XYZ file of C-alpha atoms in Angstrom:
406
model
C -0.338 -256.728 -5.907
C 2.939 -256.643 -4.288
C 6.198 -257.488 -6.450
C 7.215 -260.480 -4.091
C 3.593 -261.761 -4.238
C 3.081 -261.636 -8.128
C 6.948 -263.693 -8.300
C 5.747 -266.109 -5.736
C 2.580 -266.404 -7.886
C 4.045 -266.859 -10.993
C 7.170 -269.712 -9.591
C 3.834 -271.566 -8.453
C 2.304 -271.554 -11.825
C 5.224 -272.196 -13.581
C 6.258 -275.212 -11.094
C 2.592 -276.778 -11.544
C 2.680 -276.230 -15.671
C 5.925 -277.997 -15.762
C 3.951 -281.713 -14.365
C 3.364 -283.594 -17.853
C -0.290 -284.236 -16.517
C -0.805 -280.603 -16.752
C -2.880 -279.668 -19.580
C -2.839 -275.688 -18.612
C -2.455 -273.269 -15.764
C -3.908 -270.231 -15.707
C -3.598 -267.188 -13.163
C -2.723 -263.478 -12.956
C 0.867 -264.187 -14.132
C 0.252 -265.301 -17.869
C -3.568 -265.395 -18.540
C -4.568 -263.604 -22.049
C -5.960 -259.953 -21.631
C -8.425 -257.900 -23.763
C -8.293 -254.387 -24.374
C -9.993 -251.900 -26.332
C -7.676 -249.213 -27.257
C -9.932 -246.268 -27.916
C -7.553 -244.211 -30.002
C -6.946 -246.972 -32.384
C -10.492 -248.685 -32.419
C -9.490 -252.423 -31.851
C -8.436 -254.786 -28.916
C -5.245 -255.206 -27.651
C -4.729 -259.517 -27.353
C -1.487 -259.956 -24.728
C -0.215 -261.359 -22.045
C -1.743 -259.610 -18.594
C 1.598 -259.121 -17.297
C 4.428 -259.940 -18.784
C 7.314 -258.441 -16.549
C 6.710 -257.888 -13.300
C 6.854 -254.211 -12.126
C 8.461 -252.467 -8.861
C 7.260 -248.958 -9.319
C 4.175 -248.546 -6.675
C 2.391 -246.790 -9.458
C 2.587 -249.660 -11.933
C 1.584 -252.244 -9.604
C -1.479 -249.724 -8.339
C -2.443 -249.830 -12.459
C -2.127 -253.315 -12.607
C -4.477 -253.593 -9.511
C -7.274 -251.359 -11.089
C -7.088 -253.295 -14.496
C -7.407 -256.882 -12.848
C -10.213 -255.486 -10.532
C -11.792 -253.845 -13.093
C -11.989 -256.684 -15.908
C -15.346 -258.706 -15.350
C -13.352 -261.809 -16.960
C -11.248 -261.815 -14.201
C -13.314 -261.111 -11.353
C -13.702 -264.064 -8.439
C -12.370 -266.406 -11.324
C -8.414 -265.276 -10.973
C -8.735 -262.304 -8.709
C -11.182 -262.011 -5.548
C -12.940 -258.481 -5.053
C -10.561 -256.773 -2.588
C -7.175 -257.839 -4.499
C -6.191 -260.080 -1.464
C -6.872 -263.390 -2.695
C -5.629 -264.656 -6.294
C -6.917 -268.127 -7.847
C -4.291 -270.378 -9.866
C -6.982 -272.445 -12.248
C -5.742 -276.495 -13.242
C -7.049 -278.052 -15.778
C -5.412 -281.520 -16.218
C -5.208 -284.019 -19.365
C -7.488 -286.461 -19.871
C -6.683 -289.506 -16.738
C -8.806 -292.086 -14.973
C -9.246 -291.666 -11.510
C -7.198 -294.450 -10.801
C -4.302 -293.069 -12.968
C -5.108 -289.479 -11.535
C -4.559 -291.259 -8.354
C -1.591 -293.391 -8.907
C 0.565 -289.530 -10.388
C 0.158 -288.008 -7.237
C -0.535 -284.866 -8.603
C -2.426 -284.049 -5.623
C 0.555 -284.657 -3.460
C 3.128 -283.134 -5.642
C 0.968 -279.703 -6.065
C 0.685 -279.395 -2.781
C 4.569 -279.989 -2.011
C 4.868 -276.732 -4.295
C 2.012 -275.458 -2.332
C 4.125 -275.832 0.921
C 7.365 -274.250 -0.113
C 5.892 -270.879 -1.382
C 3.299 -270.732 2.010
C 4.853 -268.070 4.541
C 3.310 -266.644 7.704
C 1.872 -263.690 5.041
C 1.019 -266.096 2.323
C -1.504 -269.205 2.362
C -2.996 -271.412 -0.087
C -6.399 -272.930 0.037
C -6.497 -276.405 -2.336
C -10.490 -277.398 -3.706
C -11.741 -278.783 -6.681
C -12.931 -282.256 -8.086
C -9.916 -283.908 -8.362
C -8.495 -282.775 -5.058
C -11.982 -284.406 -3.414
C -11.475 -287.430 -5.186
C -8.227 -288.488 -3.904
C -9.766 -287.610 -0.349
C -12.461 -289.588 -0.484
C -10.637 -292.504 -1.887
C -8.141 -292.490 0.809
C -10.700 -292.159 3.470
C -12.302 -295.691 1.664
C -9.047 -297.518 1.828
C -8.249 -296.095 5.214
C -12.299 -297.473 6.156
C -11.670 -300.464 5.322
C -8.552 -301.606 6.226
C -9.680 -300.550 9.481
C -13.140 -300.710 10.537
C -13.864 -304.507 8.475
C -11.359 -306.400 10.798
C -12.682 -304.385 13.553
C -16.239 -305.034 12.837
C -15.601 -308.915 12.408
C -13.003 -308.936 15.357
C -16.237 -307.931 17.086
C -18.839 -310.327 15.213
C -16.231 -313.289 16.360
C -15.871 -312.209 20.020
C -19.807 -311.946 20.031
C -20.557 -315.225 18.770
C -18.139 -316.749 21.170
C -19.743 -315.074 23.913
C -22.751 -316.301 22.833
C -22.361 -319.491 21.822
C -18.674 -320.587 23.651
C -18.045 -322.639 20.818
C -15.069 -322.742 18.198
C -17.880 -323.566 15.195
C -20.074 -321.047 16.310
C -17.413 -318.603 15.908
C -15.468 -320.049 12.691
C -18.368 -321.126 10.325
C -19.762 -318.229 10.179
C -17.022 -315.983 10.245
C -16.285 -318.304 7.055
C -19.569 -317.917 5.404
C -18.977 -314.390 5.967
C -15.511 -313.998 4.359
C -16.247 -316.343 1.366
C -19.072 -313.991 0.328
C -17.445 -311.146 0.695
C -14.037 -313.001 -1.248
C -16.551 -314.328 -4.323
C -18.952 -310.796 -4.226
C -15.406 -308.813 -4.486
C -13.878 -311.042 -6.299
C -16.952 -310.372 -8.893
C -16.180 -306.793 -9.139
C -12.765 -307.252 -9.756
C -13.431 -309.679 -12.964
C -15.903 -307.059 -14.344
C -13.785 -304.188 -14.069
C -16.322 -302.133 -11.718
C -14.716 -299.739 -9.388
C -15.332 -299.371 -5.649
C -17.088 -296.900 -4.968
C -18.414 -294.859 -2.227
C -21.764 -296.633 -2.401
C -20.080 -300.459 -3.012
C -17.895 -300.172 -0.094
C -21.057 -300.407 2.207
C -21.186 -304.329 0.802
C -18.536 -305.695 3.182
C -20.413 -304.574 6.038
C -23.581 -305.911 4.871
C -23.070 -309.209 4.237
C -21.331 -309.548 7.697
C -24.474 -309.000 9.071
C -26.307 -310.771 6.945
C -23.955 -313.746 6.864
C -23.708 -314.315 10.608
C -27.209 -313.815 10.786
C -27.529 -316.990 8.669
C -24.602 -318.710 10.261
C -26.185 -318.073 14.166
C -29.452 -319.945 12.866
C -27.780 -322.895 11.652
C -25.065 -323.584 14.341
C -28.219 -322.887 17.505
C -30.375 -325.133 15.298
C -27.395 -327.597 14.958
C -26.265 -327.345 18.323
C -30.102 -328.451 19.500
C -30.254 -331.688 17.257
C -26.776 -332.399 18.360
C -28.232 -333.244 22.255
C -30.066 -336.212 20.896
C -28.114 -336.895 17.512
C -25.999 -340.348 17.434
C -23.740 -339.082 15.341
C -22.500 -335.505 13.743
C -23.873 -336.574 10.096
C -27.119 -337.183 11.646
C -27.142 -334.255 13.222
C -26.423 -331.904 10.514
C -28.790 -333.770 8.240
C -31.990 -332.550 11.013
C -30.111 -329.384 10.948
C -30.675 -328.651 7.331
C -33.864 -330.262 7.111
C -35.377 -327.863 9.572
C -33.225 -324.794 8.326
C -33.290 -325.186 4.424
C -37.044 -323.698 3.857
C -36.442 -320.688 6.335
C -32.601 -320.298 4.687
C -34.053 -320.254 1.356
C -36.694 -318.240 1.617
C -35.055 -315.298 3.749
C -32.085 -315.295 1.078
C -34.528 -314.783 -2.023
C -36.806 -312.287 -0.389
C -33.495 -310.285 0.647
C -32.528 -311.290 -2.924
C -35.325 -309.231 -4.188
C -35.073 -306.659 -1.908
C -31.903 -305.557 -2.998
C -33.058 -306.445 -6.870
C -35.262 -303.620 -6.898
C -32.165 -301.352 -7.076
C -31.680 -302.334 -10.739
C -34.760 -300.635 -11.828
C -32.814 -297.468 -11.396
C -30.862 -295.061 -13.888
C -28.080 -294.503 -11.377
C -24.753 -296.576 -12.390
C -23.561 -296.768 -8.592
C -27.253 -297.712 -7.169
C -27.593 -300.721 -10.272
C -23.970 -302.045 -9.010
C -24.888 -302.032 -5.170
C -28.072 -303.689 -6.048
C -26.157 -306.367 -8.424
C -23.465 -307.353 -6.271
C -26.003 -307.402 -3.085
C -27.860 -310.037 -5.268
C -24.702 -311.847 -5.225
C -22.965 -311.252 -1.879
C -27.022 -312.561 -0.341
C -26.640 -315.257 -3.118
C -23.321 -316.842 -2.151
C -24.359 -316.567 1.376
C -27.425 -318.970 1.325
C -25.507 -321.137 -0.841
C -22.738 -321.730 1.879
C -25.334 -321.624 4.800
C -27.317 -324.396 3.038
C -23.853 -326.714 1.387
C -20.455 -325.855 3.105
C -22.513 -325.246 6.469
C -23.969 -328.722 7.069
C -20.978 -330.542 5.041
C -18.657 -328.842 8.113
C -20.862 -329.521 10.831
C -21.383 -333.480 9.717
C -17.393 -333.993 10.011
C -16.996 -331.784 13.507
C -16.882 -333.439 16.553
C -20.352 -334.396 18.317
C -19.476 -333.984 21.743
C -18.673 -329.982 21.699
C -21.460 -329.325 20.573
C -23.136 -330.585 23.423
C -21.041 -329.351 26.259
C -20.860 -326.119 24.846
C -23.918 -325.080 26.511
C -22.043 -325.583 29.521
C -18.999 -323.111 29.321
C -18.541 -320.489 31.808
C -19.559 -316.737 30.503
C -21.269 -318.236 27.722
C -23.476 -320.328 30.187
C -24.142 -317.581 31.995
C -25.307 -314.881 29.302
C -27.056 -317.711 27.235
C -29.183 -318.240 31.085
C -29.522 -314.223 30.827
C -30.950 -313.896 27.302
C -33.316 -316.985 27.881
C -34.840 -315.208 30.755
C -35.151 -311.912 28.923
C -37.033 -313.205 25.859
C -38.636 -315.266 27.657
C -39.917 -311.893 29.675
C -40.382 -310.400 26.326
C -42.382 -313.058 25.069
C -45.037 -312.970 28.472
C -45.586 -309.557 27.397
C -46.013 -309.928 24.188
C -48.844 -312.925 24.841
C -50.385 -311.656 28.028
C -50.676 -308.204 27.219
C -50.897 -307.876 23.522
C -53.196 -304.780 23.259
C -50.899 -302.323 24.908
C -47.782 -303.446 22.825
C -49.684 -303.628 19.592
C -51.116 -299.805 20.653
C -47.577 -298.900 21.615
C -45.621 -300.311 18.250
C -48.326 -298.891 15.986
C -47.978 -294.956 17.970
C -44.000 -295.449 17.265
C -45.317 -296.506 13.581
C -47.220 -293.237 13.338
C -44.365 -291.049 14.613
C -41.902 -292.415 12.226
C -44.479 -291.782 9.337
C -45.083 -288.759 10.562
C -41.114 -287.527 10.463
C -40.714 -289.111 6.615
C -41.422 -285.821 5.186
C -38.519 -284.096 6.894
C -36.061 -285.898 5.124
C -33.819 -284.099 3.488
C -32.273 -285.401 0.042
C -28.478 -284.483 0.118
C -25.828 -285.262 -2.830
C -22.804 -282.459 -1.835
C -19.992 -285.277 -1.508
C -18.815 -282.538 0.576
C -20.993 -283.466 3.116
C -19.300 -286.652 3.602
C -16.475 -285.041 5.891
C -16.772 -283.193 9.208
C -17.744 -279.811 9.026
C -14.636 -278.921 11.010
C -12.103 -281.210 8.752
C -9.592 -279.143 6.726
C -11.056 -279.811 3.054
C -14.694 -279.028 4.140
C -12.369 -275.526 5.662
C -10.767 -275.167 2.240
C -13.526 -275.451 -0.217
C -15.928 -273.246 1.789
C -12.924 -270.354 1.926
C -12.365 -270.692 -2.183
C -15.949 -270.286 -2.503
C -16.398 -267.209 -0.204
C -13.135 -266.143 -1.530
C -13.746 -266.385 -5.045
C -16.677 -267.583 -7.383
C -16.228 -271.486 -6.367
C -14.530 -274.625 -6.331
C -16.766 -276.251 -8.774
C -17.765 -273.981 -11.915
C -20.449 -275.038 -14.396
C -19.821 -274.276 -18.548
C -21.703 -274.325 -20.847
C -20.672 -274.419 -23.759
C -22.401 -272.695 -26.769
C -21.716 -273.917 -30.300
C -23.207 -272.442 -33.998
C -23.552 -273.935 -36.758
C -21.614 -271.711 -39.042
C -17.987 -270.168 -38.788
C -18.198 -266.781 -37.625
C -21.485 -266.757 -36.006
C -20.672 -265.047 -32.942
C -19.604 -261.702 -34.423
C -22.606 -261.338 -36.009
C -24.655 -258.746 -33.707
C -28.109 -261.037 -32.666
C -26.102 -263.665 -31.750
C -23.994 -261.712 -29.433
C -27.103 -260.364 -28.140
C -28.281 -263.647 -27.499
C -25.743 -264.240 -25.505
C -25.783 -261.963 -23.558
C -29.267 -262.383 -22.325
């Protein structure tokens, strides 16, 4: 309640009322204001402050009345006078167009040229989260998915130390993920938080798949005449096992569209089809590559330097593994089914959590500004209800107000 602060105040709401997305602004500077005048038995309807005073005394007046009106309290004034709320309320948008104004941006440029060493602004609110979150999803993936199949390709050629092992089903992978996306884009369905999580999947799941059928390949191929024949004993042995992995995961992720939740139904739909697409290519554009790819790498490619030597390394292990399991099968079955028991045990700690907030870091600056508007003021997220009668002029009659009011 200083005469700088209120101006400062006031060049901020008017600045952010002036975007044509703006629906309405309200804050100290022109909200409505009640008052009953006493000596004339009715209530005053005007402008909170219209000028802006200089006299101490005026402003110290102001103060009490602002402090003092329960309309105002922790909604556009905090309880000690030092923080003041400026309310947005924005016309009807999609998120998409919400996104593609900038409003968030452009508020906060105003935001930036009023803030002084004296005076900050803390920014919360739905919309503000929204654009947040959806530029932490494009930022995700344009990062982390060619990171996470850079590092599915290096693996397989590590593995395997062949080009096909590598490129098949890095291709199974991508054409999924291309006809799954590709899907969501024909229906109109938006990414969402939940949907992004598909790319990932189906890169494990496809080079799962893909591994099976290029070490299965790369087996007949030793005693194959030619590459036809040898994708032809490939698929043979591989189509049952394919098939029948795909549809149970099929129906795994089916059971999601028993659910009531929009975003759940999508991720189980295009799951369906993202597991779908990838036993189709594993079991036709697989073995249709493999018959026309040359015979002879596929034998010597057992035979190539670090490859050699980790494929000699993970024989030995399993085969370890695999001694244990058959030699000593009473302690392992004892010691899986004690894990078993713990993990059952820990289910009901679980906690259910939907605060989207709790998607960022506790110590990231929009986790920092939400929780100061809600200790600051009553919150960044308010609930309304809303209370409607049936006839005109139902609320000045006396129950109903005192309905209300309970």
């Amino acid at each position: 309640f200083r005469a700088e602060t209120l101006a400062r105040l006031r060049r901020v709401t008017d600045k952010i009322a002036r975007f044509p997305e703006v629906r309405k602004v309200q804050s100290l500077t022109d909200v409505v204001s009640f008052r009953y005048d006493a000596e004339a038995d009715w209530i005053e309807v005007a402008s909170f402050l219209d000028e802006i005073p200089t006299d101490p005394s005026e402003l110290e007046a102001l103060r009490r009345r602002a402090l003092t009106d329960p309309l105002y309290q922790k909604v556009l004034i905090s309880e000690d006078g030092r923080t003041a709320a400026i309310n947005v309320s924005f016309r009807k948008m999609t998120d998409q167009q919400f996104i593609d104004s900038r409003m968030d941006e452009r508020i906060r440029a105003v935001l930036d040229a009023e803030t002084t060493p004296e005076v900050r602004f803390h920014v919360a609110g739905r919309s503000h989260i929204k654009v947040r979150v959806y530029r932490l999803m494009v930022r995700d993936m344009r990062r982390l998915i060619p990171i996470a199949l850079g590092v599915v390709a290096a693996g397989l050629w590590l593995v395997f130390g062949s080009w096909r092992a590598v490129v098949l089903p890095m291709a199974v992978i991508l054409l999924s993920a291309l006809w799954t996306f590709g899907a969501m884009a024909h229906l109109e369905r938006p990414l969402t938080v939940l949907t992004t999580l598909l790319a990932p999947m189906l890169a494990a799941i496809g080079s799962a798949y893909g591994i099976h059928m290029v070490s299965r390949y790369q087996e007949e191929a030793a005693r194959a005449r030619d590459p036809a024949s040898a994708a032809l004993d490939c698929l043979r042995h591989m189509r049952l096992p394919v098939l029948v992995a795909g549809l149970t995961t099929m129906i795994g992720f089916g059971a999601l569209l028993i659910t009531d939740v929009p975003a759940v139904f999508e991720v189980g739909a295009f799951s369906v089809l993202g597991v779908a697409s990838i036993t189709l290519l594993t079991l036709t554009m697989m073995p249709a590559a493999l018959a026309i790819s040359p015979l002879g790498s596929a034998r010597e490619s057992g035979a190539r330097g670090l490859s050699s030597r980790i494929d000699a390394r993970l024989d030995r292990a399993l085969a370890a593994l695999c001694r244990l399991a058959t030699h000593r099968p009473t302690p392992v079955l004892v010691g899986w089914a004690a894990l078993v028991a713990v993990c059952a045990a820990a289910i009901p700690r679980i906690v259910i959590d939907t605060d989207y907030l709790s998607f960022f870091d506790e110590r990231s600056e929009i986790r920092r500004e939400f929780e100061a508007v809600n200790h600051l003021l009553a919150g960044a997220v308010p609930i309304y209800i809303s209370l409607r009668a049936e006839e005109p002029g139902a609320f000045r009659d006396a129950e109903v107000l005192r309905a209300v009011e309970r």
